[in-house]
Amino acid sequence: MTAIETLRSTSKATLREVLTRLQTEGAALGHFNVSDQVLLKAVIAAATETKLPVLVGASEGEREFFGARQLAALVRTARQETDVPIFLNADHTHSLAKAVEAANAGFDAVTIDFSALPFNQNVARTKEAVQAIKGINPAILAEGEIGDIGTGSEIKETAQGGKLSTPEEARQFVDATGIDNLAPAVGNMHGMLKSMVQGKAKKHLDLERIAQIKQASGVFLTLHGGSGTDDEDFRKAIVAGINIIHINTELRVAWRESLDKSLARDLNEVVPYKILRPVVDSVKQVVSSRLRLFHGQPVSPEAVGTVA
Ligand SMILES: [Zn+2]
């Protein structure tokens, strides 16, 4: 098999197969949220540029704006046109109806999120959703969440969350719900503080807890709220057992800053694709640099600078 043929055959691999392979390679799959086609173009361009697999994510709000079926159709065509595996996740899904809608639209994975409920209710509602989506597509990956890491991929004044997950509740939750991957609270947080956007502060993870939860649960682990996390902590978290890493706020910051700049460049410019092309490039740079880091590849300092 030539290198291109190997790549082509890899591009037809399932999400589960890709995650299993990355785990043995000491790498993690990057999950990047999109609200519109500018962000989607950036994520696909980064995957193509780095030749690394990606998981495109869209929360309920992002799906509502984009259109769940429209997004699924665009990801499907991108997958056919490129040689790298591109998957689609229904991020933070808070109802059975929305989980079923995503499964029917052809999403590869669903993040079922009843983590705001008491543990027993979280178990019951998650289990119900897992059974429903696997009834539609047995190959779909079901993710469940425990603990509190705050909500909203936004710029924040103060830190949110706090209740970290324990190995024991992780084991209980996985056994009772039948999920394929677990999203625990291990020092991660949704959104970024202003100091993080300015590059003056970084998030740090409870690496020992990640390793303990991995051992107790025995499933794929997802790290939500990855934006603004220390690079070294990311690498160590992957070694400890993290398989998927979510990045959203860093993309949104790059999107906003580059859009502001692009609009200010020429006040008479009205051609959307001329205004938006540099925005796609800026977001793509952030995605590419995060992808390289998650795969243990050298990251250029300029690319890291744009994240901060
Ligand atoms: Zn999240």
XYZ file of C-alpha atoms and ligand atoms in Angstrom:
309
model
C 0.000 0.000 0.000
C 1.303 3.460 -0.850
C 1.171 6.241 1.735
C -1.818 7.810 -0.032
C -3.666 4.470 -0.085
C -3.006 3.997 3.639
C -4.363 7.493 4.265
C -7.437 6.780 2.110
C -8.178 3.522 3.933
C -7.677 5.326 7.279
C -10.162 7.996 6.198
C -12.873 5.324 6.044
C -12.165 4.186 9.612
C -14.901 4.584 12.226
C -14.618 7.066 15.078
C -14.094 4.193 17.523
C -11.263 2.777 15.381
C -9.557 6.176 15.133
C -9.797 6.724 18.909
C -8.367 3.266 19.591
C -5.485 3.878 17.202
C -4.705 7.330 18.641
C -4.727 5.902 22.177
C -2.011 3.395 21.263
C -0.028 6.217 19.616
C -0.244 8.464 22.717
C -2.317 11.050 20.831
C -5.771 12.595 21.321
C -8.494 13.548 18.862
C -9.104 17.324 18.669
C -12.778 18.394 18.994
C -13.486 21.861 17.588
C -16.844 23.614 17.791
C -18.406 25.395 14.849
C -21.269 27.894 14.676
C -21.175 28.567 10.979
C -19.472 27.661 7.725
C -16.504 29.986 8.304
C -15.526 27.990 11.390
C -16.279 24.674 9.681
C -14.078 25.633 6.711
C -11.274 26.499 9.144
C -11.495 23.158 10.979
C -11.582 21.143 7.741
C -8.687 23.175 6.298
C -6.630 22.494 9.451
C -7.328 18.750 9.251
C -6.344 18.742 5.589
C -3.201 20.814 6.236
C -1.968 18.697 9.161
C -3.323 15.392 7.755
C -4.692 14.683 11.246
C -8.223 13.465 12.082
C -10.707 15.901 13.644
C -14.003 15.797 15.468
C -16.243 18.710 14.483
C -18.550 19.674 17.355
C -21.765 21.642 17.600
C -23.692 22.284 20.812
C -27.503 22.650 20.844
C -27.171 26.426 20.302
C -24.636 25.993 17.514
C -26.798 23.294 15.851
C -29.850 25.511 16.024
C -27.990 28.347 14.271
C -26.267 26.115 11.682
C -29.027 23.543 11.163
C -28.216 20.016 12.404
C -28.985 18.331 9.071
C -27.218 21.002 7.027
C -24.089 20.655 9.173
C -24.199 16.848 8.925
C -24.524 17.081 5.130
C -21.528 19.447 4.855
C -19.351 17.238 7.072
C -20.391 14.192 5.034
C -19.324 15.828 1.758
C -16.068 17.077 3.319
C -15.347 13.517 4.442
C -15.847 12.252 0.894
C -13.599 14.929 -0.567
C -10.660 14.753 1.838
C -8.258 11.982 2.788
C -8.391 12.607 6.543
C -11.064 11.269 8.896
C -13.571 14.018 9.792
C -16.260 13.154 12.348
C -19.211 15.039 13.816
C -20.300 15.279 17.466
C -23.536 16.667 18.908
C -21.940 18.531 21.797
C -23.785 19.224 25.105
C -27.156 17.678 24.395
C -29.601 18.283 27.224
C -32.686 16.345 26.092
C -33.645 12.962 24.686
C -35.358 14.672 21.714
C -32.179 16.567 20.721
C -30.041 13.410 21.075
C -32.445 11.490 18.810
C -32.490 14.379 16.321
C -28.674 14.315 16.086
C -28.557 10.521 15.679
C -31.156 10.713 12.913
C -29.212 13.526 11.198
C -26.174 11.216 10.955
C -23.903 12.521 13.744
C -21.073 10.106 14.672
C -21.265 10.878 18.381
C -23.492 12.562 20.952
C -22.402 14.259 24.191
C -25.336 13.540 26.489
C -25.207 16.164 29.228
C -27.434 15.799 32.261
C -24.542 16.663 34.588
C -26.517 19.528 36.170
C -28.957 16.943 37.642
C -28.355 14.914 40.832
C -26.197 11.803 40.152
C -29.067 9.253 40.084
C -31.142 11.341 37.669
C -28.048 11.937 35.524
C -27.605 8.139 35.354
C -31.258 7.476 34.452
C -31.579 10.184 31.769
C -28.181 9.370 30.245
C -28.955 5.628 30.083
C -32.273 6.341 28.356
C -30.561 8.556 25.745
C -27.742 6.024 25.157
C -30.287 3.290 24.391
C -32.299 5.567 22.099
C -29.371 6.741 19.940
C -27.817 3.270 19.714
C -31.223 2.013 18.565
C -30.934 4.433 15.637
C -27.234 3.805 14.916
C -25.430 1.048 16.880
C -22.020 2.487 15.828
C -22.722 5.926 17.320
C -20.466 6.937 20.221
C -22.340 7.965 23.369
C -20.643 10.316 25.815
C -21.849 11.080 29.337
C -20.825 13.823 31.785
C -20.264 13.955 35.527
C -19.106 16.791 37.785
C -19.287 20.550 37.278
C -17.050 22.478 34.882
C -19.317 25.483 34.335
C -21.213 26.359 31.162
C -20.649 28.525 28.066
C -17.536 28.863 25.884
C -17.165 32.567 26.605
C -14.792 35.079 28.185
C -15.462 35.140 31.930
C -14.694 37.358 34.915
C -14.418 34.558 37.469
C -13.738 30.818 37.436
C -16.723 28.433 37.363
C -17.246 24.826 38.365
C -15.338 23.162 41.142
C -16.857 19.783 42.005
C -14.285 17.341 40.636
C -15.255 13.802 39.591
C -14.103 10.831 41.666
C -12.887 7.481 40.253
C -15.670 5.678 42.138
C -18.525 7.762 40.673
C -16.884 7.459 37.238
C -16.938 3.659 37.481
C -20.543 3.612 38.761
C -21.691 6.017 36.046
C -20.070 4.077 33.197
C -21.379 0.713 34.477
C -24.924 2.017 34.934
C -25.304 3.987 31.687
C -23.426 2.011 29.008
C -21.643 5.116 27.668
C -18.599 4.744 25.385
C -16.759 7.796 26.646
C -16.845 9.814 29.808
C -16.364 13.555 30.309
C -15.158 14.088 33.895
C -14.381 17.275 35.835
C -10.606 17.209 36.376
C -9.632 20.877 36.746
C -10.960 21.819 33.312
C -13.533 24.610 32.825
C -15.729 25.883 30.009
C -14.740 29.310 28.702
C -11.649 31.390 29.428
C -10.810 34.041 31.994
C -9.629 37.422 30.621
C -6.133 36.675 31.937
C -6.132 33.462 29.854
C -7.194 35.281 26.685
C -4.298 37.704 27.312
C -1.956 34.716 27.734
C -1.098 35.690 31.338
C -2.636 32.611 32.960
C -3.201 28.959 32.031
C -5.572 26.245 33.205
C -3.977 23.329 35.023
C -5.367 19.808 35.192
C -5.524 17.218 37.977
C -3.377 14.662 36.145
C -3.395 12.053 38.900
C -7.197 12.157 39.020
C -7.358 11.640 35.236
C -5.198 8.505 35.540
C -7.323 7.182 38.429
C -10.594 7.844 36.559
C -9.184 6.159 33.445
C -8.277 3.070 35.427
C -11.615 2.948 37.271
C -13.837 3.591 34.223
C -11.969 1.749 31.448
C -13.569 3.895 28.701
C -12.463 6.712 26.401
C -12.137 10.008 28.303
C -13.071 13.444 26.945
C -11.658 16.707 28.229
C -14.151 19.558 27.839
C -13.220 23.226 28.233
C -9.675 22.769 26.930
C -9.183 26.384 25.805
C -6.413 28.171 27.704
C -4.909 24.965 29.141
C -1.163 24.725 29.675
C 0.496 22.867 26.753
C 2.471 20.541 29.037
C -0.712 19.652 30.950
C -2.386 18.689 27.664
C 0.459 16.320 26.787
C 0.487 14.784 30.270
C -3.329 14.485 30.301
C -3.167 12.465 27.074
C -0.595 10.148 28.635
C -2.875 9.840 31.696
C -5.812 8.717 29.551
C -7.559 11.618 27.766
C -8.739 10.616 24.248
C -10.727 13.641 23.012
C -9.991 17.325 23.748
C -12.588 20.066 23.240
C -11.465 23.511 22.078
C -14.085 26.191 21.471
C -13.357 29.547 23.145
C -9.867 29.831 21.575
C -11.515 29.524 18.143
C -14.160 32.097 19.041
C -11.505 34.551 20.257
C -9.489 34.106 17.036
C -12.703 34.469 14.982
C -13.718 37.711 16.719
C -10.250 39.312 16.671
C -9.584 38.488 13.019
C -13.089 39.570 11.964
C -12.639 42.933 13.729
C -9.287 43.389 11.986
C -10.597 42.321 8.599
C -13.593 44.683 8.785
C -11.385 47.605 9.886
C -8.899 47.052 7.029
C -11.112 48.683 4.385
C -14.410 50.283 5.369
C -15.576 50.173 1.730
C -15.013 46.444 1.378
C -18.364 44.683 1.019
C -17.375 41.360 -0.578
C -18.060 38.732 2.122
C -15.500 36.182 0.947
C -12.769 38.833 0.894
C -13.620 39.880 4.443
C -14.024 36.309 5.699
C -11.023 34.598 4.069
C -8.509 35.971 6.642
C -10.919 34.901 9.401
C -10.871 31.304 8.122
C -7.052 31.456 8.042
C -6.766 32.769 11.617
C -9.075 30.122 13.058
C -7.339 27.444 10.974
C -3.978 28.408 12.534
C -5.356 27.882 16.041
C -6.888 24.512 15.096
C -3.703 23.319 13.348
C -1.489 24.272 16.281
C -3.776 22.493 18.781
C -3.969 19.401 16.519
C -0.166 19.225 16.274
C 0.151 19.514 20.052
C -2.413 16.723 20.645
C -0.372 14.499 18.324
C 3.002 15.288 19.904
C 4.234 17.266 16.886
C 6.332 20.441 17.171
C 4.224 23.603 17.386
C 5.652 26.845 15.998
C 5.821 29.687 18.588
C 3.893 32.097 16.297
C 0.950 29.714 16.156
C 0.843 29.502 19.957
C 1.024 33.309 20.116
C -2.203 33.642 18.142
C -3.956 31.430 20.703
C -2.939 33.656 23.599
Zn -18.069 21.121 26.761
